[in-house]
Amino acid sequence: MGLELYLDLLSQPCRSIYIFARSNNIPFEFKHVELFKDSVLGKRPAAGSGAEQPRAGPSNSQGTGKVNLLKKVPALKDGDFTLAECTAILLYLSRKYNTPDHWYPSDIQKRARVDEYLSWHHANIRANAPKTMWIKVLIPLFTGQPLPSEKLQEVMEGLSTSLKQFEERFLQDKAFIIGSEISLADLVAIVELMQPVGVGCDIFEDRPRLLEWRRRVEDAVGKELFFQAHEMILNIKELSNIQIDPQLKEQLAPVLMKMLK
């Protein structure tokens, strides 16, 4: 049995793995897991025809649970071997398929820079960027009411601070985070920063250095692949059509509100 990747492209870590695998021509079976459909959030009403999302396997949350005991995506299954967590999967793919050195350099200092960014990223960019989606789409979906604008402003201020640090500490005047070529650090960063864009918060506006970096990342992985991977997040407001069980709403709404305190 070949390599299987269990992914939901609404998830930013899943998008990084999908883009990495496709851009490096890694053969895999795409197990499309839809976390927001027939799962925790409820069910979509019957829909008409639309753009088909890339998939090479059934949408099956139970199947993912058998692969990943944490029942989360992303998840990898390679024969009898299973693996969870984005960075671990990216490094496994990089090593097994001997991807070009610039992704995770053999040079010890460049590799240390990738590791440094990934460590900083989780406590900064990842701690702020996804909250915009929760505030503008998901929490109103559960509560039936928009959050106060002050809450979004608070999150955007935190994200702005992280973006300033990103530009000054990591990007500086370089084409990419570790130099002249794209690395895993750039890929992990860009998928996270597309979350706010998907809900109408254009963080690249008025940040020319950041915008030019984004364009270079798009070119490096291929624009068609980049936008294919981000098609769902750029249409995230369609989630407002999901029908959620009232009892589930009552149970999860207070939990979601606590996430942003």
Coordinates of C-alpha atoms in Angstrom, one line a residue:
M1 CA 0.0 0.0 0.0
G2 CA 1.3 3.4 -0.9
L3 CA 1.5 6.7 0.9
E4 CA -1.8 8.1 2.2
L5 CA -2.3 11.7 3.4
Y6 CA -5.4 12.5 5.4
L7 CA -6.1 16.2 4.9
D8 CA -8.7 18.9 5.0
L9 CA -7.6 22.0 3.0
L10 CA -9.5 24.3 5.3
S11 CA -6.6 23.5 7.8
Q12 CA -3.5 25.5 7.3
P13 CA -1.1 22.6 8.3
C14 CA -2.9 20.4 5.8
R15 CA -2.4 22.9 3.1
S16 CA 1.4 23.1 3.7
I17 CA 1.7 19.3 3.4
Y18 CA -0.5 19.2 0.3
I19 CA 1.5 21.9 -1.4
F20 CA 4.8 20.4 -0.4
A21 CA 3.8 17.0 -1.7
R22 CA 2.4 18.2 -5.0
S23 CA 5.2 20.7 -5.7
N24 CA 7.8 17.9 -5.2
N25 CA 5.8 15.3 -7.2
I26 CA 5.5 13.0 -4.3
P27 CA 3.0 10.2 -5.1
F28 CA 0.3 9.9 -2.5
E29 CA -3.4 9.0 -2.2
F30 CA -5.3 12.1 -1.0
K31 CA -7.8 11.1 1.7
H32 CA -10.1 14.1 1.9
V33 CA -11.3 14.6 5.4
E34 CA -14.0 17.2 5.7
L35 CA -13.9 18.4 9.3
F36 CA -16.8 20.9 8.8
K37 CA -19.1 18.4 7.1
D38 CA -20.8 15.4 8.6
S39 CA -18.6 15.8 11.7
V40 CA -18.4 18.0 14.7
L41 CA -20.1 21.0 13.2
G42 CA -23.1 19.4 11.6
K43 CA -24.2 18.9 8.0
R44 CA -24.4 21.1 5.0
P45 CA -27.7 21.3 3.2
A46 CA -27.8 19.6 -0.2
A47 CA -25.8 21.7 -2.6
G48 CA -25.8 22.1 -6.3
S49 CA -22.9 21.6 -8.6
G50 CA -19.7 23.5 -7.9
A51 CA -16.0 23.4 -8.3
E52 CA -14.8 19.9 -7.4
Q53 CA -12.2 19.9 -4.6
P54 CA -9.1 17.8 -5.3
R55 CA -9.6 14.3 -3.8
A56 CA -8.3 10.8 -4.3
G57 CA -10.2 9.0 -1.6
P58 CA -13.4 9.1 0.4
S59 CA -14.4 11.7 2.9
N60 CA -14.2 9.6 6.0
S61 CA -13.6 11.0 9.5
Q62 CA -13.8 7.5 11.0
G63 CA -11.1 6.3 8.7
T64 CA -8.9 9.1 9.9
G65 CA -9.5 8.0 13.5
K66 CA -8.0 4.6 12.6
V67 CA -4.9 6.2 11.3
N68 CA -4.5 8.9 13.9
L69 CA -5.6 8.0 17.4
L70 CA -5.8 11.8 18.1
K71 CA -8.5 12.0 15.4
K72 CA -7.0 15.1 14.0
V73 CA -5.6 16.1 10.6
P74 CA -3.1 16.1 9.1
A75 CA -2.3 12.4 9.3
L76 CA 0.1 10.2 7.3
K77 CA -0.1 6.5 6.6
D78 CA 2.8 4.8 4.8
G79 CA 2.2 1.1 4.9
D80 CA 2.0 0.2 8.5
F81 CA 3.6 3.4 9.6
T82 CA 1.4 6.3 10.8
L83 CA 2.4 9.8 11.7
A84 CA 0.7 13.0 13.0
E85 CA 1.6 16.6 13.4
C86 CA 2.5 18.9 10.5
T87 CA 6.2 19.4 11.0
A88 CA 6.9 15.7 11.6
I89 CA 5.1 14.9 8.4
L90 CA 6.9 17.5 6.3
L91 CA 10.3 16.3 7.6
Y92 CA 9.4 12.7 7.0
L93 CA 8.3 13.4 3.4
S94 CA 11.4 15.6 2.8
R95 CA 13.8 12.8 4.0
K96 CA 12.0 9.8 2.4
Y97 CA 11.6 11.4 -1.0
N98 CA 15.0 13.3 -0.9
T99 CA 13.4 16.6 -1.9
P100 CA 15.6 19.5 -3.0
D101 CA 18.0 20.6 -0.3
H102 CA 16.6 24.1 0.0
W103 CA 13.4 22.8 1.6
Y104 CA 15.2 21.6 4.7
P105 CA 18.9 22.4 4.1
S106 CA 21.7 20.0 4.9
D107 CA 23.8 23.1 5.8
I108 CA 23.6 23.1 9.6
Q109 CA 23.2 26.8 10.0
K110 CA 20.5 27.2 7.4
R111 CA 18.7 24.2 8.9
A112 CA 18.9 25.9 12.3
R113 CA 17.3 29.0 10.8
V114 CA 14.4 26.9 9.6
D115 CA 14.1 25.3 13.0
E116 CA 14.3 28.7 14.7
Y117 CA 11.5 30.0 12.6
L118 CA 9.2 27.0 13.1
S119 CA 9.6 27.3 16.9
W120 CA 8.8 31.1 16.8
H121 CA 6.0 30.6 14.4
H122 CA 3.9 28.4 16.7
A123 CA 3.9 30.9 19.5
N124 CA 3.4 34.0 17.3
I125 CA 1.9 33.7 13.8
R126 CA -0.1 30.5 14.5
A127 CA -1.2 31.9 17.8
N128 CA -2.9 34.9 16.1
A129 CA -3.7 34.4 12.4
P130 CA -6.3 31.6 12.8
K131 CA -8.3 33.6 15.3
T132 CA -9.6 35.9 12.6
M133 CA -11.5 33.0 11.0
W134 CA -13.0 32.0 14.4
I135 CA -14.1 35.6 15.1
K136 CA -15.5 36.5 11.7
V137 CA -17.0 33.2 10.6
L138 CA -17.1 30.3 13.1
I139 CA -18.0 31.8 16.4
P140 CA -20.9 33.8 14.8
L141 CA -22.0 30.6 13.1
F142 CA -22.4 28.9 16.5
T143 CA -23.6 31.9 18.6
G144 CA -25.8 33.5 15.9
Q145 CA -24.3 36.9 16.7
P146 CA -21.1 38.7 15.6
L147 CA -18.4 39.3 18.1
P148 CA -17.8 42.9 19.1
S149 CA -15.5 44.7 16.7
E150 CA -13.1 45.4 19.6
K151 CA -12.3 41.7 19.8
L152 CA -11.3 41.6 16.1
Q153 CA -9.3 44.7 16.6
E154 CA -7.5 43.2 19.6
V155 CA -6.6 40.1 17.5
M156 CA -5.5 42.1 14.5
E157 CA -3.2 44.2 16.8
G158 CA -1.6 41.0 18.1
L159 CA -1.2 39.7 14.5
S160 CA 0.3 43.1 13.4
T161 CA 2.9 42.8 16.1
S162 CA 3.8 39.3 14.9
L163 CA 4.0 40.4 11.3
K164 CA 6.3 43.2 12.2
Q165 CA 8.6 40.8 14.0
F166 CA 8.4 38.4 11.1
E167 CA 9.5 41.0 8.6
E168 CA 12.3 42.5 10.8
R169 CA 13.6 39.4 12.4
F170 CA 13.2 36.7 9.8
L171 CA 12.5 38.1 6.3
Q172 CA 14.6 41.2 6.5
D173 CA 15.8 42.1 3.0
K174 CA 16.0 38.5 1.8
A175 CA 13.9 36.9 -0.9
F176 CA 12.9 34.1 1.5
I177 CA 13.3 33.4 5.2
I178 CA 16.6 31.6 5.0
G179 CA 17.9 33.3 1.8
S180 CA 17.4 33.1 -1.9
E181 CA 15.3 29.9 -2.0
I182 CA 12.1 28.8 -0.5
S183 CA 12.1 26.5 2.6
L184 CA 9.7 24.7 4.8
A185 CA 9.7 27.9 6.9
D186 CA 8.2 29.9 4.1
L187 CA 5.6 27.3 3.3
V188 CA 4.5 27.0 7.0
A189 CA 4.3 30.8 7.2
I190 CA 2.3 31.5 4.1
V191 CA -0.5 29.0 4.7
E192 CA -1.1 30.5 8.1
L193 CA -1.1 34.1 6.8
M194 CA -3.8 33.2 4.2
Q195 CA -6.3 32.5 7.0
P196 CA -7.0 36.2 7.6
V197 CA -7.1 36.8 3.9
G198 CA -9.9 34.2 3.5
V199 CA -12.1 36.2 5.9
G200 CA -11.5 39.6 4.4
C201 CA -8.6 40.8 6.5
D202 CA -5.9 41.6 3.8
I203 CA -2.8 41.6 6.0
F204 CA -0.6 42.1 2.9
E205 CA -2.1 45.5 2.1
D206 CA 0.2 48.3 3.1
R207 CA 3.0 45.8 3.7
P208 CA 4.9 45.8 0.3
R209 CA 7.8 43.7 1.6
L210 CA 5.4 41.0 2.9
L211 CA 3.4 41.1 -0.4
E212 CA 6.5 40.6 -2.5
W213 CA 7.5 37.7 -0.4
R214 CA 4.0 36.1 -0.8
R215 CA 4.3 36.5 -4.6
R216 CA 7.7 34.8 -4.6
V217 CA 6.3 31.9 -2.6
E218 CA 3.4 31.6 -5.0
D219 CA 5.9 31.5 -7.9
A220 CA 8.2 29.0 -6.2
V221 CA 5.4 26.4 -5.6
G222 CA 3.4 27.4 -8.7
K223 CA 0.5 29.8 -8.7
E224 CA -2.0 27.2 -9.9
L225 CA -1.2 24.8 -7.1
F226 CA -1.1 27.6 -4.6
F227 CA -4.6 28.8 -5.4
Q228 CA -6.0 25.3 -5.8
A229 CA -4.8 24.6 -2.2
H230 CA -6.3 27.8 -0.9
E231 CA -9.6 27.7 -2.8
M232 CA -11.6 26.5 0.2
I233 CA -10.2 29.0 2.6
L234 CA -10.8 31.9 0.1
N235 CA -14.4 30.8 0.1
I236 CA -14.7 30.2 3.8
K237 CA -17.9 32.3 4.2
E238 CA -19.8 29.5 2.5
L239 CA -19.6 27.8 5.9
S240 CA -22.5 30.0 6.9
N241 CA -24.7 27.6 5.0
I242 CA -23.9 24.7 7.4
Q243 CA -26.9 23.5 9.4
I244 CA -25.8 22.9 13.0
D245 CA -27.7 20.9 15.5
P246 CA -29.2 23.3 18.1
Q247 CA -28.0 21.1 21.0
L248 CA -24.5 21.1 19.6
K249 CA -24.6 24.9 19.3
E250 CA -25.6 25.2 22.9
Q251 CA -22.8 22.9 24.0
L252 CA -19.9 24.3 21.9
A253 CA -20.7 28.1 21.8
P254 CA -19.4 28.8 25.3
V255 CA -16.3 26.6 24.7
L256 CA -15.5 28.6 21.5
M257 CA -15.9 31.9 23.3
K258 CA -13.4 30.9 25.9
M259 CA -10.8 30.2 23.2
L260 CA -10.5 33.9 22.5
K261 CA -10.3 35.1 26.1

